[in-house]
CSV table of C-alpha atoms in Angstrom, one decimal:
chain,number,residue,atom,x,y,z
A,869,MET,CA,-2.3,-5.6,19.5
A,870,GLY,CA,0.4,-4.7,17.2
A,871,LYS,CA,1.5,-1.8,15.6
A,872,LEU,CA,-1.0,-2.2,12.1
A,873,LYS,CA,1.1,-3.3,8.8
A,874,VAL,CA,0.9,-2.0,5.7
A,875,THR,CA,2.2,-3.8,2.9
A,876,PHE,CA,3.6,-1.3,-0.3
A,877,TYR,CA,3.6,-3.4,-3.2
A,878,THR,CA,5.7,-1.5,-6.3
A,879,LYS,CA,8.6,-1.5,-8.7
A,880,GLU,CA,11.5,0.7,-10.2
A,881,ASN,CA,11.4,4.1,-11.5
A,882,CYS,CA,7.2,4.1,-11.1
A,883,SER,CA,6.1,8.0,-10.8
A,884,LEU,CA,2.6,6.5,-9.4
A,885,CYS,CA,4.5,4.5,-7.0
A,886,ASP,CA,6.5,7.0,-5.5
A,887,ASN,CA,3.6,8.9,-5.4
A,888,GLY,CA,1.7,5.9,-3.5
A,889,LEU,CA,4.0,6.5,-0.9
A,890,ALA,CA,3.4,9.5,-0.2
A,891,VAL,CA,0.3,9.6,0.7
A,892,LEU,CA,0.7,6.9,3.1
A,893,LYS,CA,3.7,8.7,4.9
A,894,ILE,CA,0.9,11.4,5.3
A,895,ILE,CA,-1.0,9.6,6.8
A,896,GLN,CA,1.1,7.3,8.9
A,897,GLU,CA,1.7,11.3,10.3
A,898,ASP,CA,-2.1,11.1,11.7
A,899,LEU,CA,-2.3,6.8,11.9
A,900,PRO,CA,1.0,5.0,14.0
A,901,PHE,CA,1.7,1.3,11.1
A,902,ASP,CA,4.0,-0.2,9.6
A,903,ILE,CA,5.0,0.3,5.8
A,904,GLU,CA,6.6,-3.3,4.3
A,905,MET,CA,7.6,-2.6,1.1
A,906,VAL,CA,8.3,-5.4,-1.6
A,907,ASP,CA,9.2,-4.8,-5.0
A,908,ILE,CA,7.0,-7.0,-7.5
A,909,TYR,CA,10.1,-7.2,-9.9
A,910,LYS,CA,11.3,-10.0,-6.8
A,911,ASP,CA,8.5,-12.3,-7.4
A,912,ASP,CA,7.1,-13.8,-10.6
A,913,VAL,CA,3.9,-14.5,-8.9
A,914,LEU,CA,2.9,-10.8,-7.6
A,915,LEU,CA,4.6,-10.1,-11.0
A,916,GLU,CA,1.9,-11.5,-12.4
A,917,LYS,CA,-0.6,-9.9,-10.0
A,918,TYR,CA,-0.1,-6.8,-9.9
A,919,GLN,CA,2.2,-6.3,-13.0
A,920,VAL,CA,-0.9,-4.0,-14.6
A,921,MET,CA,-1.8,-2.6,-10.8
A,922,ILE,CA,1.4,-1.6,-8.9
A,923,PRO,CA,1.1,0.5,-6.0
A,924,VAL,CA,-0.8,-1.4,-4.5
A,925,VAL,CA,-1.3,-0.8,-0.6
A,926,SER,CA,-2.6,-4.0,0.7
A,927,ILE,CA,-3.6,-4.0,4.9
A,928,ASP,CA,-3.6,-7.6,7.0
A,929,GLY,CA,-4.3,-9.3,3.3
A,930,GLU,CA,-6.4,-7.3,2.0
A,931,ASP,CA,-5.7,-5.5,-1.5
A,932,ILE,CA,-7.2,-2.4,-0.8
A,933,ASP,CA,-6.2,0.3,-3.0
A,934,TYR,CA,-4.4,0.8,-6.7
A,935,GLY,CA,-2.6,2.6,-8.8
A,936,ILE,CA,-3.4,6.2,-8.1
A,937,VAL,CA,-4.0,5.8,-4.2
A,938,SER,CA,-6.7,7.4,-2.4
A,939,GLU,CA,-5.4,9.7,0.7
A,940,GLU,CA,-9.4,8.4,1.9
A,941,LYS,CA,-10.0,5.8,1.2
A,942,ILE,CA,-6.4,3.9,3.0
A,943,ARG,CA,-7.4,5.9,6.0
A,944,LYS,CA,-10.8,4.6,6.1
A,945,ARG,CA,-9.7,1.5,5.7
A,946,LEU,CA,-7.1,1.6,8.6
A,947,LEU,CA,-9.4,3.3,11.4
A,948,SER,CA,-12.0,0.8,11.1
A,949,VAL,CA,-9.4,-2.5,12.0
A,950,CYS,CA,-7.8,0.1,14.4
A,951,ARG,CA,-11.3,-0.1,16.1
């Protein structure tokens, strides 16, 4: 199985996004995965979908968490996907 990819929907000048990314980096120290950063302001569809939810963490195309990102929630999901 290839390395997991986590998509992180974000925007510029967003403190919640900075915090969310920090959480992902903490988890990354224990679990190998790639983070794909996506700026929602570069895509109208994403902007409409995620505007009030930013940041959004998506694993395997499924939105797992948003806003104040939960380390426990994301870690649990990544572990279940790894098995």
